[in-house]
mmCIF file of C-alpha atoms in Angstrom:
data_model
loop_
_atom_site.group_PDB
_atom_site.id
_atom_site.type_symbol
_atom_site.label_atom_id
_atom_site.label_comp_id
_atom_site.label_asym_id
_atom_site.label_seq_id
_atom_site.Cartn_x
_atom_site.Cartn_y
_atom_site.Cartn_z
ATOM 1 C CA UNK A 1 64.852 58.136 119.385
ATOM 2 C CA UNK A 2 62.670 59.787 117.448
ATOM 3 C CA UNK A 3 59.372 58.168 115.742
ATOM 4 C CA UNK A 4 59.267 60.935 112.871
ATOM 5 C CA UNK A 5 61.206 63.842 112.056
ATOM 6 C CA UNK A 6 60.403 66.947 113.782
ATOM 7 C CA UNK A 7 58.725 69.348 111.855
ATOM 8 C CA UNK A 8 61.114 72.571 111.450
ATOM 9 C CA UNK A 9 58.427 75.025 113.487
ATOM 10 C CA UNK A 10 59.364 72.804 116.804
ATOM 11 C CA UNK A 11 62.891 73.556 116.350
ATOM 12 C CA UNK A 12 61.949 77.610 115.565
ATOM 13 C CA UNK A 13 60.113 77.548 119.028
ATOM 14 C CA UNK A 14 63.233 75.744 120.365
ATOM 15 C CA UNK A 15 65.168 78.385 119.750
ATOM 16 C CA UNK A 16 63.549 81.241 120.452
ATOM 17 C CA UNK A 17 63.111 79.552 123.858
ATOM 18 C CA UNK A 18 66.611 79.034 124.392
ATOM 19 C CA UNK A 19 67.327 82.809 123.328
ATOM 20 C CA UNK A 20 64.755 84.524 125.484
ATOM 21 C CA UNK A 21 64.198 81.626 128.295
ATOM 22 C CA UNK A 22 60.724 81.971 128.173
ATOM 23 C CA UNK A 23 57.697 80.800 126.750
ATOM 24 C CA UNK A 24 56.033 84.525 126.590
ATOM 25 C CA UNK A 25 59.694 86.010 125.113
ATOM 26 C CA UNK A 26 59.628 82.886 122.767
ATOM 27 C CA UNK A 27 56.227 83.725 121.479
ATOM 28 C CA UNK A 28 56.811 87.555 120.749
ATOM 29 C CA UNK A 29 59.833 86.746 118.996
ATOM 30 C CA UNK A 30 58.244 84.508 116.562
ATOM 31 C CA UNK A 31 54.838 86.562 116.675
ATOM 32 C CA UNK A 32 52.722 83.302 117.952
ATOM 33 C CA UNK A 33 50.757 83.081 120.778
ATOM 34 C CA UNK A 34 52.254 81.779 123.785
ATOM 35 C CA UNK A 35 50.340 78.090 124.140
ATOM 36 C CA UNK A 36 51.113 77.617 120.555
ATOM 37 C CA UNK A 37 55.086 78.098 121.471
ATOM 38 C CA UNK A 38 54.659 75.826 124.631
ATOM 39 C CA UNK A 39 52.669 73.167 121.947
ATOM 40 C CA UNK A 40 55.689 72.864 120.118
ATOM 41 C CA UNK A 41 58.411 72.036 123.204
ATOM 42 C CA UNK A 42 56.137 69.602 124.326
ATOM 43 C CA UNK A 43 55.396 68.216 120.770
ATOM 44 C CA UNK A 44 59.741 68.553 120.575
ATOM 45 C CA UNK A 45 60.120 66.829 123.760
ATOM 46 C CA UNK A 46 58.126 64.178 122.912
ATOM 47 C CA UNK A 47 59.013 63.338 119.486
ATOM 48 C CA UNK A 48 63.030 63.291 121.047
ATOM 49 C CA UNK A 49 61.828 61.408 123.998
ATOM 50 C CA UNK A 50 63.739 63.284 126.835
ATOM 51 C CA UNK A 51 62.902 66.969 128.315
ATOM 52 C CA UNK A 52 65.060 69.961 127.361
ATOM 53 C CA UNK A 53 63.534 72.683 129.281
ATOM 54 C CA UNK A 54 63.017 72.718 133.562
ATOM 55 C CA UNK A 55 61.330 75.480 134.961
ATOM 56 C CA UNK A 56 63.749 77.495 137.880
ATOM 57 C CA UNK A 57 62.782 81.281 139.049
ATOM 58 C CA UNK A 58 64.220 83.067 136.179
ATOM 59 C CA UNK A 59 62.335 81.131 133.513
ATOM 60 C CA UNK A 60 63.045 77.377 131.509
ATOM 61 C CA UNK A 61 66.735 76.633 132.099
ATOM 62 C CA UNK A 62 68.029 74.328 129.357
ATOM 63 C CA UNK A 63 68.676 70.867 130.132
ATOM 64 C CA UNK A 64 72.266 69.095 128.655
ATOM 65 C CA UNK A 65 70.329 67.208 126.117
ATOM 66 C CA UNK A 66 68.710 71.153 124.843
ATOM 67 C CA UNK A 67 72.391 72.499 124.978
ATOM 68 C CA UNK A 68 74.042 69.716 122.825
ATOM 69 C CA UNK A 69 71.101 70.300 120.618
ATOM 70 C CA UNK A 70 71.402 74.535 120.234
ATOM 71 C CA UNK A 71 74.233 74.330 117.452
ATOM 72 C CA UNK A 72 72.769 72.020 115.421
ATOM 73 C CA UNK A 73 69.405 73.568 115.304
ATOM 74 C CA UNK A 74 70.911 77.062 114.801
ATOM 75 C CA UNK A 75 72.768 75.676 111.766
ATOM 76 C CA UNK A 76 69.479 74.044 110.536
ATOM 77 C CA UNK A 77 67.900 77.969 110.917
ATOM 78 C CA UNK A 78 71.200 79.429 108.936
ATOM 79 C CA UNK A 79 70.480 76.738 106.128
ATOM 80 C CA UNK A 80 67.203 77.751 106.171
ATOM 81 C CA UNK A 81 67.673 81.404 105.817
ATOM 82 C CA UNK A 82 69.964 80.972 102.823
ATOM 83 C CA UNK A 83 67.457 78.618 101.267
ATOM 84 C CA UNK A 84 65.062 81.626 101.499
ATOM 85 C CA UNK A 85 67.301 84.316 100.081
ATOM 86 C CA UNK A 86 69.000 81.902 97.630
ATOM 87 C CA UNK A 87 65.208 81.317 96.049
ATOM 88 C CA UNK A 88 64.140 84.833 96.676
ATOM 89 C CA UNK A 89 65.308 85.367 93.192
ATOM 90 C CA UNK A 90 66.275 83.643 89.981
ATOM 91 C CA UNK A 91 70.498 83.408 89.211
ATOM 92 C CA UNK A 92 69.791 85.542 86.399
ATOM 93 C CA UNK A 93 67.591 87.929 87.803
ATOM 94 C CA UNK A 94 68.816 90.945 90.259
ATOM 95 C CA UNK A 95 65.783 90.372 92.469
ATOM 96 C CA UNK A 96 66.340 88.837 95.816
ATOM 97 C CA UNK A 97 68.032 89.426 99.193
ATOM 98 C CA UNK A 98 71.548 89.651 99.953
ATOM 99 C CA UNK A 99 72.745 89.604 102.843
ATOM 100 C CA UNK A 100 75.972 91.393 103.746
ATOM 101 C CA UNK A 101 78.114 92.119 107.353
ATOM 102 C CA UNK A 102 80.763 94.391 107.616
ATOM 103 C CA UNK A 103 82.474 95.567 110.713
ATOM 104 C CA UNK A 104 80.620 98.261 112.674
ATOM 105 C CA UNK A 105 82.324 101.476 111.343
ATOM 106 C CA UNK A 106 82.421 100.035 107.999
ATOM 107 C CA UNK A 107 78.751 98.931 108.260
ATOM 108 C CA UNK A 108 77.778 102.040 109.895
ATOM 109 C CA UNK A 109 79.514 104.640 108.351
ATOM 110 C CA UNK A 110 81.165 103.575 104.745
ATOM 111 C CA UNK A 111 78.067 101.316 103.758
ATOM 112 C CA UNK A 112 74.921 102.709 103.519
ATOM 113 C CA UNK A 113 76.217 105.210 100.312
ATOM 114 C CA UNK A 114 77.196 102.837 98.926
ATOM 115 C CA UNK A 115 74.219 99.843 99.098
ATOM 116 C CA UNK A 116 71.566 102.912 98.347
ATOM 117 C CA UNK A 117 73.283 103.343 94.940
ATOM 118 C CA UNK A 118 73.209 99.734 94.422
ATOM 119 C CA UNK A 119 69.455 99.997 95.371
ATOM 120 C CA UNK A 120 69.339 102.602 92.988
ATOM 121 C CA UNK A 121 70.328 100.889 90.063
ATOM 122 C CA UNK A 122 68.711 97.236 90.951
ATOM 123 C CA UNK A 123 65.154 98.604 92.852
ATOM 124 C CA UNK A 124 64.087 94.891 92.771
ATOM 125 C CA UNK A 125 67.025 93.712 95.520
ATOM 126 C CA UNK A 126 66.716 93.928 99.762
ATOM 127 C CA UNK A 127 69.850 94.316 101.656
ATOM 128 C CA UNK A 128 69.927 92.558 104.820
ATOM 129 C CA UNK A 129 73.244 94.426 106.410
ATOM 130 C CA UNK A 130 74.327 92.355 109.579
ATOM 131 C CA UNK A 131 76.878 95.150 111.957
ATOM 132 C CA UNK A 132 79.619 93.051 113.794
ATOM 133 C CA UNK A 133 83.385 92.813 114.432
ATOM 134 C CA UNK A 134 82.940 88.997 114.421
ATOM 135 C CA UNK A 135 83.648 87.004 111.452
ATOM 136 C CA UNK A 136 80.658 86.059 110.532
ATOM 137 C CA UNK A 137 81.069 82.367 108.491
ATOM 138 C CA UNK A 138 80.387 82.065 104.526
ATOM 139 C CA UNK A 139 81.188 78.666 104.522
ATOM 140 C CA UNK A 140 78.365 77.990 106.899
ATOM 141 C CA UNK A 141 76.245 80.606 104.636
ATOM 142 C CA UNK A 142 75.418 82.778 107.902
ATOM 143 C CA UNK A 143 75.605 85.381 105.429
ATOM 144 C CA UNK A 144 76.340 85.845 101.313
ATOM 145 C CA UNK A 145 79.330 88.832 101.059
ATOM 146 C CA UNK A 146 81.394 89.914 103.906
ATOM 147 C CA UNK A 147 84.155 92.892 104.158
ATOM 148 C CA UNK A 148 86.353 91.953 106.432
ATOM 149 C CA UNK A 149 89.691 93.793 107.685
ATOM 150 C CA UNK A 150 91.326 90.279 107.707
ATOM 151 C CA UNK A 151 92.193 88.511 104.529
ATOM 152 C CA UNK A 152 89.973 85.157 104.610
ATOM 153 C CA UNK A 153 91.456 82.035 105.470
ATOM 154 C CA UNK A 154 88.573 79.413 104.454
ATOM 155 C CA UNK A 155 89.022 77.736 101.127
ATOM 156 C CA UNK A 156 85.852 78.193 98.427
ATOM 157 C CA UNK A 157 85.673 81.761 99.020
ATOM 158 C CA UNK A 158 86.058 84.083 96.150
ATOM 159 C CA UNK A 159 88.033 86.826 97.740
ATOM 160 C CA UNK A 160 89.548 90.496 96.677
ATOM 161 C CA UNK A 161 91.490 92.644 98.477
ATOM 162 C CA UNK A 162 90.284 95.798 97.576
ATOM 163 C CA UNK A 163 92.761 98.127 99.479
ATOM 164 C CA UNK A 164 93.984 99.864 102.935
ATOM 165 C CA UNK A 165 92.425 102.034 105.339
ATOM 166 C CA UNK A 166 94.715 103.767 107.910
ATOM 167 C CA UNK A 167 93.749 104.065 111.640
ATOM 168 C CA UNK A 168 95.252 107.154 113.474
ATOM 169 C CA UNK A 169 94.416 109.159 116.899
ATOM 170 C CA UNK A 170 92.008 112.059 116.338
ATOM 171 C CA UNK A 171 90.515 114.506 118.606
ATOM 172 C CA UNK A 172 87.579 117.397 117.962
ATOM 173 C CA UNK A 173 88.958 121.045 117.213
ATOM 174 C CA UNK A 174 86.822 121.338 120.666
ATOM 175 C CA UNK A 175 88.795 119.331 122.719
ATOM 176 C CA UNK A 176 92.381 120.439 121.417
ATOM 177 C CA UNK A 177 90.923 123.989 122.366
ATOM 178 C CA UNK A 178 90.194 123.209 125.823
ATOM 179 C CA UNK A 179 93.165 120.719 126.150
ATOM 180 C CA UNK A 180 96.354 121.304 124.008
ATOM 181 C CA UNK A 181 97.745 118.721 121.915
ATOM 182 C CA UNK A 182 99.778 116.385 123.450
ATOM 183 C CA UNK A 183 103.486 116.637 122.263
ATOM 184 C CA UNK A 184 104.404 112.578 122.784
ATOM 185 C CA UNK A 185 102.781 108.995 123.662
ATOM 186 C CA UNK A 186 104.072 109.933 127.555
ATOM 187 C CA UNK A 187 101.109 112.726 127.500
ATOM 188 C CA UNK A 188 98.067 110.753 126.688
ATOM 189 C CA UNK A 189 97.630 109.271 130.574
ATOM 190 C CA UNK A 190 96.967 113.535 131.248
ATOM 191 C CA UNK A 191 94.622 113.327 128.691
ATOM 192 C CA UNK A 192 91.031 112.001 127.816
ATOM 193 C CA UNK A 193 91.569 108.717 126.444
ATOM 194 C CA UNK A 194 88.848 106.829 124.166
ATOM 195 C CA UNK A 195 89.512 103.357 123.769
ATOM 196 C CA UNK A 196 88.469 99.635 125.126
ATOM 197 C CA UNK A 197 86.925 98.112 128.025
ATOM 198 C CA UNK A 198 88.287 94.428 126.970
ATOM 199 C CA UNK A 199 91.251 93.167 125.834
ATOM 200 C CA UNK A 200 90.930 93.679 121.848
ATOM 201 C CA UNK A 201 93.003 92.980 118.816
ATOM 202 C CA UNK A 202 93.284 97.187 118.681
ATOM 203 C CA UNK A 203 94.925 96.846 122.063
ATOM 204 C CA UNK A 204 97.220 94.911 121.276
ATOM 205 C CA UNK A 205 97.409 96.452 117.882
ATOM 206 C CA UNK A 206 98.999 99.615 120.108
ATOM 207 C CA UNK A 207 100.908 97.366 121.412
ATOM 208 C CA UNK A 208 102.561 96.589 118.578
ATOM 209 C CA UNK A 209 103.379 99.889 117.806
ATOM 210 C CA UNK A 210 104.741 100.570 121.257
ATOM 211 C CA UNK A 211 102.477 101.433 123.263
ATOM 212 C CA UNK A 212 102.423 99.582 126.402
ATOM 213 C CA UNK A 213 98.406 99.918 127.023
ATOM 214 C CA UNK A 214 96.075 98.102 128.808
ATOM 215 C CA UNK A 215 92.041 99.021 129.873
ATOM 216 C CA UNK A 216 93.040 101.050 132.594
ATOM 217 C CA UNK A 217 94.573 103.475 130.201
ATOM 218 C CA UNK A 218 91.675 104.463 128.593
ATOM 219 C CA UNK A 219 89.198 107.550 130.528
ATOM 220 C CA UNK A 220 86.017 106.539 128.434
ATOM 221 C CA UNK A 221 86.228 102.600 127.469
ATOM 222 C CA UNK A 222 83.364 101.006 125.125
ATOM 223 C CA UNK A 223 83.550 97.823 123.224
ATOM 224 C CA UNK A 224 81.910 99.591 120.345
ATOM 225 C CA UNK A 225 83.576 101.337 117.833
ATOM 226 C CA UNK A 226 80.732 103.509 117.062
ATOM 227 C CA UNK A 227 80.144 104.646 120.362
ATOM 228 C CA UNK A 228 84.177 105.416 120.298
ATOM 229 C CA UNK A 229 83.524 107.586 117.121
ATOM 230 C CA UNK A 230 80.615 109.325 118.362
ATOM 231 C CA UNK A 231 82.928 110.101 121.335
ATOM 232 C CA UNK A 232 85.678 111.823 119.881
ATOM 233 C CA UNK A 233 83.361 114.136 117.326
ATOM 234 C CA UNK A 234 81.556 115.307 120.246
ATOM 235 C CA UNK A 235 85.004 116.450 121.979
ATOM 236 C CA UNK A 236 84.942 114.041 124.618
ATOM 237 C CA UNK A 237 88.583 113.152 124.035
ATOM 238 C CA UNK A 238 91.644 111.397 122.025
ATOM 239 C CA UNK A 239 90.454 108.061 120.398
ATOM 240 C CA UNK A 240 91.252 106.120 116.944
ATOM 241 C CA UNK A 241 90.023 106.567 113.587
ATOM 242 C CA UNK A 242 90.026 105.485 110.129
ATOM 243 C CA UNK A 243 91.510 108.776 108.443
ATOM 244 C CA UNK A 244 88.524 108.918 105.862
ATOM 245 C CA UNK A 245 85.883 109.434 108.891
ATOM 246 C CA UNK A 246 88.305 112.340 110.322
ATOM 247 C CA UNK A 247 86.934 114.505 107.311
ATOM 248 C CA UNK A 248 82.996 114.977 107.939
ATOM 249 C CA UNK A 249 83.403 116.880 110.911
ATOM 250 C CA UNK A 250 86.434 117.697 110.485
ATOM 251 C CA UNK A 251 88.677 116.308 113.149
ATOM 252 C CA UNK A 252 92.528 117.060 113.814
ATOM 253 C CA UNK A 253 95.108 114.203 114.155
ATOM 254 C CA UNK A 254 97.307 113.876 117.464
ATOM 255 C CA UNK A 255 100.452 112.043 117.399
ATOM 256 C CA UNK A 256 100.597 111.384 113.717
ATOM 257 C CA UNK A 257 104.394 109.921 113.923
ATOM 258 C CA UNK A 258 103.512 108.213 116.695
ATOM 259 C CA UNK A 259 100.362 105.985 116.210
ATOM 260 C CA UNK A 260 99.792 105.092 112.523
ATOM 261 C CA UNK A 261 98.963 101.218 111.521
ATOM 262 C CA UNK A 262 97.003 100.230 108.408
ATOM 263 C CA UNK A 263 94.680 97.519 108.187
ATOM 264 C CA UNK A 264 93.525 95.320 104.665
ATOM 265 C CA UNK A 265 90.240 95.286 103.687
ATOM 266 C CA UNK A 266 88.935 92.735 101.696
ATOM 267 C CA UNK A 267 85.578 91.913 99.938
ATOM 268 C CA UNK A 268 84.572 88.204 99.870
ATOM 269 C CA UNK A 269 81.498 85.501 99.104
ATOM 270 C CA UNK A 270 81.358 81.814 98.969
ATOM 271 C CA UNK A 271 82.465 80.813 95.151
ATOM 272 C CA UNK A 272 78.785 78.906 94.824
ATOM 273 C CA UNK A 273 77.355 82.819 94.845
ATOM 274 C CA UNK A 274 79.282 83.783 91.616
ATOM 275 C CA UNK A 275 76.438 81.355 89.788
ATOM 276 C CA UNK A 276 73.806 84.257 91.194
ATOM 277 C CA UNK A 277 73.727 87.638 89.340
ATOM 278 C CA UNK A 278 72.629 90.119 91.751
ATOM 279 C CA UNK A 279 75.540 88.202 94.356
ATOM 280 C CA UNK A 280 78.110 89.375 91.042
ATOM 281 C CA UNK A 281 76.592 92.071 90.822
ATOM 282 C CA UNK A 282 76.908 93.686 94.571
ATOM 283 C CA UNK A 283 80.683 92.068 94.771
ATOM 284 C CA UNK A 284 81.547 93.901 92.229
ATOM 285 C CA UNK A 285 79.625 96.912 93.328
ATOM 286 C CA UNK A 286 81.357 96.923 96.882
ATOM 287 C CA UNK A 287 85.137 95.825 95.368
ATOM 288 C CA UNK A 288 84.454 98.946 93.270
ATOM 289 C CA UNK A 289 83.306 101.512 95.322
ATOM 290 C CA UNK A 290 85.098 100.779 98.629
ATOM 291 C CA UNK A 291 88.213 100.871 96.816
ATOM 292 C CA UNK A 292 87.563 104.376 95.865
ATOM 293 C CA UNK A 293 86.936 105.110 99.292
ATOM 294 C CA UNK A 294 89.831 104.031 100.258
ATOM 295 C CA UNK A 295 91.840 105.755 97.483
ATOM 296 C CA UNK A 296 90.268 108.950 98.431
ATOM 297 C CA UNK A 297 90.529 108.308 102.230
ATOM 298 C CA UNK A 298 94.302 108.267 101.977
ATOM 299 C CA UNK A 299 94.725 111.242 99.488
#
C-alpha cells in the first residue's frame, strides 16, 4: 500500500511508458529527459510497493499489477484534460478549448469550414478536433461535443439530431471512361472495388441492402474512410460516398437503385457543458451549420 499519494507526474511517465515501452519513447513524448522519466517509475514503484515494468528485448513489458493499473490512470489523464479545458475559460466567456471528434470524413472533410467560421467569430477559442470512427465517451469527458452517425444512448447528454446524409457508390468520370458503368450489383466483382479490409458496420450495412459482401470482394481494401475517398477521386475505382462529397470533383454515381442507405447524424455534449458559453455556443454553431449541409447535400 501506498505511504502517500503519488504525485500525478509519476502516473504521466507511467503512461507514456506503457504507450511507447520505453524509457527514451516515454521521455520524448512528454519532452523530459530520459533519467527524469525512469525517476518517476522507480519513485511509482516504490510508493505502490510492487514493480510494474521488467525489462525483455523489445523494451519494459508491463507487469499484471501495471496492466490492472492502465485504465485507471488513463481516466485520471482524461479528468485531467477536461479540468484544463473546463478552466481554460470562464462559463461566460467564449475563451477556452473545446474539444470536438467527429468521424473521419466528417472530421476531415465537412468540419474544418465550418470550425474556421466559428474561429472567425470567437478568435479567443482553440479547437482541439479528435478524427475517429470510435465513439469517443462524453460521459467519461474524453471529449466536450461529438457528431456521431449513431443517435446516443448514454443518459445526461444533451443531444440533437440535426439531419441525414446519404451514402451511395461513386466512381471518377476517369474510371467510368476507361471502364463502363456497371449495369447491376452482379458486375461489381469485374470491376475495381473500394471498400474494407475488416469486417465493418458498412459491410454489413451492404449487407443489409443485399449485397452478400465480404473483404474478399473488395480490389483496394483500407480501414480508412479517407484513404477510400481519396481512392475513388483519383479513378482508382467504385467505392462509397456521402452524396455531398460526390460534388467537389465532381464524381458520377453507379448503381443508384441499387445501393442507397442513409445514416442520422446527430450533434451531442454532456448536459453539465450547457452551463459553459463557448460549449452553447459551438453546439449550436455545428447543429446549425451541419444541418445545412445536409439540406444542401441532398438537394
Amino acid at each position: 500500500m501506498a505511504t502517500r499519494e503519488p504525485d500525478w507526474n509519476l502516473w504521466r511517465s507511467f503512461l507514456a511508458v506503457m504507450a511507447t515501452g520505453s524509457l527514451s519513447g516515454a521521455a520524448r513524448q512528454l519532452g523530459l529527459a530520459q533519467p527524469t522519466v525512469g525517476r518517476h517509475v522507480d519513485e511509482l514503484e516504490t510508493l505502490l510497493a510492487t514493480p510494474l515494468f521488467t525489462r525483455s528485448q523489445v523494451g519494459l513489458e508491463p507487469t499484471a499489477a501495471a496492466l490492472q493499473l492502465a485504465p485507471h490512470a488513463e481516466t485520471m489523464a482524461t479528468t485531467a484534460a477536461t479540468l484544463l479545458r473546463v478552466a481554460s475559460g470562464e462559463a461566460d466567456e467564449v475563451r477556452g478549448t473545446i474539444r470536438i471528434t467527429a468521424s473521419e470524413i466528417i472530421g476531415g472533410q465537412v468540419l474544418p469550414p465550418i470550425l474556421g467560421r466559428y474561429r472567425e467569430a470567437w478568435p479567443k477559442t482553440a479547437i482541439e478536433l479528435v478524427l475517429s470512427n470510435q465513439t469517443q465517451d462524453l460521459l467519461r469527458r474524453e471529449v466536450d461535443i461529438a457528431v456521431r452517425m449513431v443517435p446516443p444512448t448514454q443518459s445526461a447528454l444533451v443531444a440533437r439530431k440535426i439531419g441525414v446524409t446519404t451514402i451511395g457508390l461513386f466512381a471518377h468520370p476517369s474510371y467510368i471512361a476507361a471502364h463502363g458503368i456497371p449495369k447491376g450489383p452482379a458486375d461489381l466483382p469485374d470491376h475495381v472495388w473500394i471498400g474494407f479490409d475488416q469486417e465493418t458496420v458498412s459491410i454489413r450495412a451492404l449487407r443489409a441492402i443485399g449485397l452478400d459482401v465480404d473483404r474478399s470482394a473488395f480490389a483496394i481494401r483500407t480501414d480508412s474512410d479517407l484513404a477510400q475517398l481519396a481512392a475513388i477521386r483519383a479513378g482508382v475505382g467504385i467505392g462509397a460516398c456521402q452524396l455531398g462529397l460526390a460534388r467537389d470533383p465532381a464524381l458520377v454515381r453507379v448503381l443508384a437503385d441499387a445501393f442507397s442507405f442513409d445514416l442520422d447524424v446527430w450533434v451531442a455534449m454532456h448536459e453539465d457543458l450547457k452551463a459553459i458559453r463557448r460549449m452553447r455556443l459551438m453546439f449550436d454553431h455545428l447543429s446549425s451549420e451541419l444541418a445545412a449541409y445536409l439540406a444542401s447535400s441532398r438537394r
